[in-house]
mmCIF file of C-alpha atoms (C1' of nucleotides) in Angstrom:
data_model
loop_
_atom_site.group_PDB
_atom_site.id
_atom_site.type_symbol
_atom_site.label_atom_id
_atom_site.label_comp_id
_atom_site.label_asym_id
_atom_site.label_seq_id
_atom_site.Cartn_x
_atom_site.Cartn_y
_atom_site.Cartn_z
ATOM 1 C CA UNK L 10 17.196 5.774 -19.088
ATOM 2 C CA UNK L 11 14.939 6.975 -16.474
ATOM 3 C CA UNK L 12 11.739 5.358 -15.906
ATOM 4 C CA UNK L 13 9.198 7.936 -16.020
ATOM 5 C CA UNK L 14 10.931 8.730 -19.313
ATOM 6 C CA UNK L 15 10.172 5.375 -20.706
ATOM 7 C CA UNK L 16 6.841 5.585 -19.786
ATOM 8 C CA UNK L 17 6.598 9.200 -21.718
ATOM 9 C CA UNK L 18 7.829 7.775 -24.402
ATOM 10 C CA UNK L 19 6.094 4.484 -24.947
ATOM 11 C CA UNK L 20 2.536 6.408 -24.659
ATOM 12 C CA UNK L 21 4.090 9.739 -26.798
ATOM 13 C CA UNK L 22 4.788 6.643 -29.431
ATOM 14 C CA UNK L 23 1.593 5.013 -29.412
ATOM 15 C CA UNK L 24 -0.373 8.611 -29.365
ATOM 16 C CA UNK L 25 1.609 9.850 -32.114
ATOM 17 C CA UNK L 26 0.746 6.599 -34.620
ATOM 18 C CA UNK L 27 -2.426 6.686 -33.665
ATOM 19 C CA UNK L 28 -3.623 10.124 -33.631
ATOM 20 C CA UNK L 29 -4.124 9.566 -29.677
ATOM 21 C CA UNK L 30 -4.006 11.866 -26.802
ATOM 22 C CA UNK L 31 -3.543 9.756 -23.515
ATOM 23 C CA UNK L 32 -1.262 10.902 -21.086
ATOM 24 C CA UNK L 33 -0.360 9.308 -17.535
ATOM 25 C CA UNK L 34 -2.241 11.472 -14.728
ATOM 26 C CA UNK L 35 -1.016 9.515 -11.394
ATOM 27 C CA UNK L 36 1.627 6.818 -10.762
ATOM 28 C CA UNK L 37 1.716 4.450 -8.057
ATOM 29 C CA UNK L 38 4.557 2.097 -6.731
ATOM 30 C CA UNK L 39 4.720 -0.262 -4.017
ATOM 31 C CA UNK L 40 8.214 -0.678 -2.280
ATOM 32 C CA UNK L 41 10.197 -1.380 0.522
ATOM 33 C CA UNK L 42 11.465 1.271 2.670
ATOM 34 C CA UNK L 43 14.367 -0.384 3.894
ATOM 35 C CA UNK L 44 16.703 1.197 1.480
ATOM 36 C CA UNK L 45 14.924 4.134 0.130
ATOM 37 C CA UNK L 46 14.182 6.273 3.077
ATOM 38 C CA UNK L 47 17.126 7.942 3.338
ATOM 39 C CA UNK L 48 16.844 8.503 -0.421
ATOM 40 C CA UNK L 49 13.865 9.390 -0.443
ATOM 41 C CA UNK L 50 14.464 12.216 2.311
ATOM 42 C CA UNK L 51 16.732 13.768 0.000
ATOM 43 C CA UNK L 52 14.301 14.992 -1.977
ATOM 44 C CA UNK L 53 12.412 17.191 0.706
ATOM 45 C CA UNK L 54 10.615 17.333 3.751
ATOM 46 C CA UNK L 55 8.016 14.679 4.102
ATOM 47 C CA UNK L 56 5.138 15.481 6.559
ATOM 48 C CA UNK L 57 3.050 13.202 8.039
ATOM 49 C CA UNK L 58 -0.576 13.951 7.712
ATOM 50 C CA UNK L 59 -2.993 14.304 10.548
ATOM 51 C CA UNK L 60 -4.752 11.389 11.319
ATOM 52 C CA UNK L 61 -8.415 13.151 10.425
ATOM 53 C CA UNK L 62 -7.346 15.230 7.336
ATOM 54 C CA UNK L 63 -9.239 14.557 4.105
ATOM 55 C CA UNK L 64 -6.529 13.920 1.907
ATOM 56 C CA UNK L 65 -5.566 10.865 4.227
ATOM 57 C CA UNK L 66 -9.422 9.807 3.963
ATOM 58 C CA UNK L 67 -9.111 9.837 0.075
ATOM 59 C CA UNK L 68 -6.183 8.055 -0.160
ATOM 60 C CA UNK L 69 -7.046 5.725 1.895
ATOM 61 C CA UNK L 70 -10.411 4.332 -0.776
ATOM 62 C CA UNK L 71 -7.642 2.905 -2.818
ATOM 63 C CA UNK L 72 -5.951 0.770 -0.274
ATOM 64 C CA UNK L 73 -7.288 -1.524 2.714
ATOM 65 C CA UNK L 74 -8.503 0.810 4.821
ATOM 66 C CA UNK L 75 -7.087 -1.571 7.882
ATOM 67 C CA UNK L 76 -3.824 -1.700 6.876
ATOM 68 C CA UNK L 77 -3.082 1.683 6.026
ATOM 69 C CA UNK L 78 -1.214 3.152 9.338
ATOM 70 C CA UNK L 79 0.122 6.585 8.240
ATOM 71 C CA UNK L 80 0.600 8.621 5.025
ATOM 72 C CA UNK L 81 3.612 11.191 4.499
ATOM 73 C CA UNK L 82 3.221 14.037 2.065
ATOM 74 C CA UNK L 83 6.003 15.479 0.063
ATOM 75 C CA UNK L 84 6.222 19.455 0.834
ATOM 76 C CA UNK L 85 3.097 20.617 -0.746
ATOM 77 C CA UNK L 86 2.863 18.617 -4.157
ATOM 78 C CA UNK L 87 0.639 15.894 -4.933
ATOM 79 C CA UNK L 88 3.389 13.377 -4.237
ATOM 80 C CA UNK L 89 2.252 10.915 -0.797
ATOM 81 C CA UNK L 90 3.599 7.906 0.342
ATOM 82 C CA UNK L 91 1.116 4.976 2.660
ATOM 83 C CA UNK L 92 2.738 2.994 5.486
ATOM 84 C CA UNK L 93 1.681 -0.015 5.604
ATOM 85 C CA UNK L 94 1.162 -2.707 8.579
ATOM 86 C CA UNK L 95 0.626 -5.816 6.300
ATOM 87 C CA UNK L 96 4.305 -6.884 6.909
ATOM 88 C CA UNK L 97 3.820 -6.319 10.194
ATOM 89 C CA UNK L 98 5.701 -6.616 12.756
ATOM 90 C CA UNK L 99 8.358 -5.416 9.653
ATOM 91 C CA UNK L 100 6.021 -1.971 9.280
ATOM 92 C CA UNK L 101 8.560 -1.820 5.750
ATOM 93 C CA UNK L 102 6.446 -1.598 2.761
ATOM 94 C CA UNK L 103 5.269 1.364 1.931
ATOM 95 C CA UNK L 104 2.835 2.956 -1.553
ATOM 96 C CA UNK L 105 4.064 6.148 -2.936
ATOM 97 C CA UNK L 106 1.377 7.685 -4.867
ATOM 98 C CA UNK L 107 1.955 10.609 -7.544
ATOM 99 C CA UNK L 108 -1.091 12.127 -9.227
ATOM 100 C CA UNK L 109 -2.709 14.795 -10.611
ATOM 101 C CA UNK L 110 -0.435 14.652 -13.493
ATOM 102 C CA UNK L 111 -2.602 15.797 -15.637
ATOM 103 C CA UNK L 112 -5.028 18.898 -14.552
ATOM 104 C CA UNK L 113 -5.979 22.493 -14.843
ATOM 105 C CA UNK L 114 -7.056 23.695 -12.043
ATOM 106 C CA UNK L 115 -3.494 23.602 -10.673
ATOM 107 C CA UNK L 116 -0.083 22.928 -11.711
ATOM 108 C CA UNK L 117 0.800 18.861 -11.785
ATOM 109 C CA UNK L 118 3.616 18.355 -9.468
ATOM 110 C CA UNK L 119 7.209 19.502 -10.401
ATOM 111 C CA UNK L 120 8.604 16.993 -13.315
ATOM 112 C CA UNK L 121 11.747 16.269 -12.395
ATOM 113 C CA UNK L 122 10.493 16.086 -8.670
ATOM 114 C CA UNK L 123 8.182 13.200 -10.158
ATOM 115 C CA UNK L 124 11.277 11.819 -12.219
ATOM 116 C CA UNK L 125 13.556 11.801 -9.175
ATOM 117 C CA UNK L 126 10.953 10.023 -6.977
ATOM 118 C CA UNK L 127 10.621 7.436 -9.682
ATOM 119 C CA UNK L 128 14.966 6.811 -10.344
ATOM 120 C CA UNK L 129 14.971 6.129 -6.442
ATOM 121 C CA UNK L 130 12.161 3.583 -6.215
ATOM 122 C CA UNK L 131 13.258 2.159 -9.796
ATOM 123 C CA UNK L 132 9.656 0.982 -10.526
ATOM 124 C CA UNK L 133 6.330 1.192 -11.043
ATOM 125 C CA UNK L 134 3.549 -1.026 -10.171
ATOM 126 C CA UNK L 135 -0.200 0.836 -11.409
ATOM 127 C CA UNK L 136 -0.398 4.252 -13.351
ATOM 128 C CA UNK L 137 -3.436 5.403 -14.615
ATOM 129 C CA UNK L 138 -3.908 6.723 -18.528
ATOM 130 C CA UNK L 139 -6.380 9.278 -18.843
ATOM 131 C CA UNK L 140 -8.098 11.116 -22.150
ATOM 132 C CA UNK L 141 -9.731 14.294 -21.550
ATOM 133 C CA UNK L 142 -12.719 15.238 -24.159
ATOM 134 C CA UNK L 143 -14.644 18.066 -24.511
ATOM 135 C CA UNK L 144 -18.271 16.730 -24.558
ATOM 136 C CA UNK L 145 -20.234 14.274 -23.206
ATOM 137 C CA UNK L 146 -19.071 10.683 -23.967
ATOM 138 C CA UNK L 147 -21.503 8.273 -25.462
ATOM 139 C CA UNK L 148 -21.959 6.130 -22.772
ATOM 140 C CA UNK L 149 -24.851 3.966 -24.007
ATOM 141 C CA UNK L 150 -22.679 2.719 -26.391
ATOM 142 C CA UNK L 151 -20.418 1.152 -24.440
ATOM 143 C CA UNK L 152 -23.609 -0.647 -22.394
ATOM 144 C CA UNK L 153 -23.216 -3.144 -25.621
ATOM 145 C CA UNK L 154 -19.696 -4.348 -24.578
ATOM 146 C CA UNK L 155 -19.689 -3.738 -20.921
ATOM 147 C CA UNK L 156 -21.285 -3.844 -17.523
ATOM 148 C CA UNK L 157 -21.499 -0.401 -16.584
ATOM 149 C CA UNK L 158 -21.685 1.118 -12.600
ATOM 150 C CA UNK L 159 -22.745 4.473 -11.940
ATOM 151 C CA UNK L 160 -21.836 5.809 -8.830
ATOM 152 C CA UNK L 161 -24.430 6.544 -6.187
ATOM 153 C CA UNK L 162 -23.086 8.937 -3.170
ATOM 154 C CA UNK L 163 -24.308 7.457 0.172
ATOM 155 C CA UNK L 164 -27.189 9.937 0.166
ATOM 156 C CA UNK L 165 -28.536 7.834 -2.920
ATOM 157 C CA UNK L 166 -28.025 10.645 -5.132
ATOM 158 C CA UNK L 167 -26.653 8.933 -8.981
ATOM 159 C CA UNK L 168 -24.265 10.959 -10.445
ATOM 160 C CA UNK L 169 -23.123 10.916 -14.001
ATOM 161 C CA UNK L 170 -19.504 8.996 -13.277
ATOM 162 C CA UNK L 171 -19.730 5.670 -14.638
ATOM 163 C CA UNK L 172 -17.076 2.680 -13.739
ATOM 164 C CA UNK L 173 -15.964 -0.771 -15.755
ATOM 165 C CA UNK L 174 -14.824 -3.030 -12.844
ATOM 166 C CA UNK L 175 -14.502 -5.891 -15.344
ATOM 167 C CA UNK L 176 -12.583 -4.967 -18.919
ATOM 168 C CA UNK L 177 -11.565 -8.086 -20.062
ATOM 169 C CA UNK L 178 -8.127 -6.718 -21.124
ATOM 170 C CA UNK L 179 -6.130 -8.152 -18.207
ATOM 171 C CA UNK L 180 -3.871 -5.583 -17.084
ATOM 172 C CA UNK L 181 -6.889 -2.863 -17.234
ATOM 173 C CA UNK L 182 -8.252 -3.207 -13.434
ATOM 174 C CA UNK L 183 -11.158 -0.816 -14.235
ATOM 175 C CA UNK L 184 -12.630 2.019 -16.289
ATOM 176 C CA UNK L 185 -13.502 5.707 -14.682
ATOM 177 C CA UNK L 186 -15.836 8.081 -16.582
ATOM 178 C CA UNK L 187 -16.306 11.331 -14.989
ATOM 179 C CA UNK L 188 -17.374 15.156 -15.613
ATOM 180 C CA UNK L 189 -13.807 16.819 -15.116
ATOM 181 C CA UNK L 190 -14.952 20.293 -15.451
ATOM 182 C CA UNK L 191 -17.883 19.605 -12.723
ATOM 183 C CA UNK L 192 -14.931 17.826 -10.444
ATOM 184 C CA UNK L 193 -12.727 20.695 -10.741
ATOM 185 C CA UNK L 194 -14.356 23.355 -11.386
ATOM 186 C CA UNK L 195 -13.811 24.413 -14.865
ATOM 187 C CA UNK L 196 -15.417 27.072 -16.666
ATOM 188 C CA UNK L 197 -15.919 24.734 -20.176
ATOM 189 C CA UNK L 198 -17.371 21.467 -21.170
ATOM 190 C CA UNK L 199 -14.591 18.448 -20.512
ATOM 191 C CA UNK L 200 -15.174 14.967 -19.591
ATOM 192 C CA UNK L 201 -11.987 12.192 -18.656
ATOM 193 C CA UNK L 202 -12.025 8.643 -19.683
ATOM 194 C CA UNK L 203 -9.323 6.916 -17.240
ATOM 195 C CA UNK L 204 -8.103 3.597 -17.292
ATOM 196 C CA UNK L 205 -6.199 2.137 -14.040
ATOM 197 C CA UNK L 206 -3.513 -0.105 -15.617
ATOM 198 C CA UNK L 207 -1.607 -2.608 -13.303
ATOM 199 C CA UNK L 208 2.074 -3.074 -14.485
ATOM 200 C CA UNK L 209 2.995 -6.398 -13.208
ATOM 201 C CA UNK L 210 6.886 -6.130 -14.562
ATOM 202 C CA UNK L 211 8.415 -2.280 -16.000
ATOM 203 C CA UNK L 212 11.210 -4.556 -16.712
ATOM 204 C CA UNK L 213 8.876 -5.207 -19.965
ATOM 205 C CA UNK L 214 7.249 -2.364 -20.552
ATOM 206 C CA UNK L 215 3.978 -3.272 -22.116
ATOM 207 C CA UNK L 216 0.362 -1.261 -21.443
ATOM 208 C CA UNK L 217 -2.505 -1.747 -22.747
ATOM 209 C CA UNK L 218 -3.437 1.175 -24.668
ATOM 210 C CA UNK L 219 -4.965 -0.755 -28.157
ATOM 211 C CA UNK L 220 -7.290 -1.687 -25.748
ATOM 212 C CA UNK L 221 -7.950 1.484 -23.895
ATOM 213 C CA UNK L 222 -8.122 3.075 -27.302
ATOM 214 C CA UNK L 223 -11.255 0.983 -28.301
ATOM 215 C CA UNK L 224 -13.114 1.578 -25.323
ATOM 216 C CA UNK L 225 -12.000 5.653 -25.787
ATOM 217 C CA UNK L 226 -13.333 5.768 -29.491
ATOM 218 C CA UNK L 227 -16.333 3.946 -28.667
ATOM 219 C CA UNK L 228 -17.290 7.118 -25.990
ATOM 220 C CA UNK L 229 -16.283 9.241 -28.935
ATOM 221 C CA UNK L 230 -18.746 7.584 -30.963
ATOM 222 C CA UNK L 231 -16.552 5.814 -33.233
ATOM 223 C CA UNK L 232 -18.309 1.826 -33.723
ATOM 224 C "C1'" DA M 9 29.310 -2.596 -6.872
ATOM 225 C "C1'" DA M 10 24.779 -1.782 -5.932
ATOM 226 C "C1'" DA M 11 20.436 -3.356 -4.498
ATOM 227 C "C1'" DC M 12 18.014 -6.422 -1.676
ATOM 228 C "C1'" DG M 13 15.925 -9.182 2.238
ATOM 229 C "C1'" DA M 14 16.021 -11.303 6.937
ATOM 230 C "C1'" DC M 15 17.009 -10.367 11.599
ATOM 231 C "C1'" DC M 16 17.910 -7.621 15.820
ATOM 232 C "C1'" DG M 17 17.272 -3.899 18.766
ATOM 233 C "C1'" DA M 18 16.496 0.959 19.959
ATOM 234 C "C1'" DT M 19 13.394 4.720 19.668
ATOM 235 C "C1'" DT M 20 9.119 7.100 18.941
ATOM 236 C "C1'" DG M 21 3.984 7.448 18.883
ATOM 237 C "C1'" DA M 22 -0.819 6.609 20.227
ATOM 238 C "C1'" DC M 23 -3.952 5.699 23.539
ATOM 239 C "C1'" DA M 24 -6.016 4.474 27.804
ATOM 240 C "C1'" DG M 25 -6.299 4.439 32.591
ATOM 241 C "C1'" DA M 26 -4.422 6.212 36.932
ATOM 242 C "C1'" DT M 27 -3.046 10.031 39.586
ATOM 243 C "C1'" DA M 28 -2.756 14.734 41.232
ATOM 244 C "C1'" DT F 21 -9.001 19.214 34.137
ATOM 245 C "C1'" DA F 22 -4.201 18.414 33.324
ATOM 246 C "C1'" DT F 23 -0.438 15.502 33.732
ATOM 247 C "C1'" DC F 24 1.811 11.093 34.305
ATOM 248 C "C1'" DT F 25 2.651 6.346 33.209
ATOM 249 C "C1'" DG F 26 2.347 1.775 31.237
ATOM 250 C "C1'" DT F 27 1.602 -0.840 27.213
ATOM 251 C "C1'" DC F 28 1.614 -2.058 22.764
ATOM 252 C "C1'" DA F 29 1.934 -0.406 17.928
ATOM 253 C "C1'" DA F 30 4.747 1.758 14.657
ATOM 254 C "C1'" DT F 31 9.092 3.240 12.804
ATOM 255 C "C1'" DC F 32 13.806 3.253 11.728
ATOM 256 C "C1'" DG F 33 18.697 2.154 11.484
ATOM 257 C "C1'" DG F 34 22.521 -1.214 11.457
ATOM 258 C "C1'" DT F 35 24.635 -5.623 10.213
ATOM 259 C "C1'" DC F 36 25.251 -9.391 7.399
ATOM 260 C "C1'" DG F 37 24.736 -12.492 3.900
ATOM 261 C "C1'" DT F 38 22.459 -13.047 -0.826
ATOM 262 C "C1'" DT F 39 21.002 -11.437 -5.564
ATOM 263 C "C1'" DT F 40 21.252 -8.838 -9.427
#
DNA sequence: AAACGACCGATTGACAGATA
DNA sequence: TATCTGTCAATCGGTCGTTT
């Protein structure tokens, strides 16, 4: 079975025992070039993006800045790939990143685009699980349990997106509250909860979403 | 059989300084 | 100013032996 399939299914499982609506909104794998290039070309046309475009300057947050050399976009679709020097003088490893999965401002990228991508690299190494509500999370309540961040823009203005850096469920790297409708434009009240899940073997599939779940209910206001 | 990793070498790209 | 050129960084493909 294909991987992104797995993945579908294990969270479909989990939200339908639970009463749950998570779903996966990007994907990100690290792998080696070597072999998957000319695979990977297959699909489309890849375009390298210009060196001062803003997409590259998002994408690059995520990584090392430094060590980030190029990025390659698939056709128009949310669907990049980073080159990457830190195997240098190799230049082979390379981060695909897939995202926007889940949005409504636009249409997520093509699904069996996203499930081809994912049968060629044959992994996954960090997706993140997001739940969309529509109000305004309790966010006090999770002050109790965690150490909360709000994020400051450089002009020192606070805004109302809160982060977890530190979950204590091991494979969650971090926590991302944010006003989706205000981000995207939306003419309604919706807020995402988003959890960034590392996936240190798809071989056994395993994520966290008990956890997530109890930090979601708590912004729902379920103690 | 298919995927993978180490190694080699050829080609392309980015950038800076020289030249016209 | 526009073009050329040298240098080093970046990229890619092929082979070959090893793993899965």
């Amino acid at each position: 079975m294909n991987i992104l399939q797995e993945l579908e299914n294990f969270i479909n499982e989990f939200n339908q025992d639970n009463n749950e609506e998570f779903s996966i909104d990007s994907i990100r794998i690290e792998f080696s070039k070597q072999h998957k290039k000319k695979k990977l070309d297959g699909i489309g046309k890849w375009e390298k993006l210009q060196k001062n475009s803003n997409i590259l300057h998002k994408l690059k947050n995520r990584l090392g800045v430094d060590e980030v050399t190029s990025v390659m976009r698939l056709e128009k679709h949310n669907i990049y790939y980073y080159n990457s020097n830190k195997d240098k003088p190799k230049y082979r490893t390379a981060t695909m990143v897939i995202f926007g999965l889940k949005q409504y401002h636009k249409s997520p990228p093509p699904h069996h685009i996203v499930s081809k991508v994912l049968s060629i690299l044959n992994n996954v190494t960090n997706i993140d699980i997001c739940l969309d509500i529509p109000y305004k999370p309790k966010i006090e309540l999770l002050e109790n349990y965690f150490t909360l961040k709000q994020f400051i823009t450089k002009d020192g203005v606070s805004t109302d997106t809160h982060y977890i850096n530190n979950t204590n469920a091991s494979m969650i790297e971090k926590i991302v509250i944010y006003d989706k409708a205000l981000k995207n434009g939306l003419d309604c009240v919706l807020w995402r909860i988003e959890a960034l899940i590392s996936i240190p073997n798809i071989k056994v599939l395993a994520l966290p979403l008990q956890e997530f779940k109890r930090i979601t209910d708590l912004l729902k206001g379920i103690e």
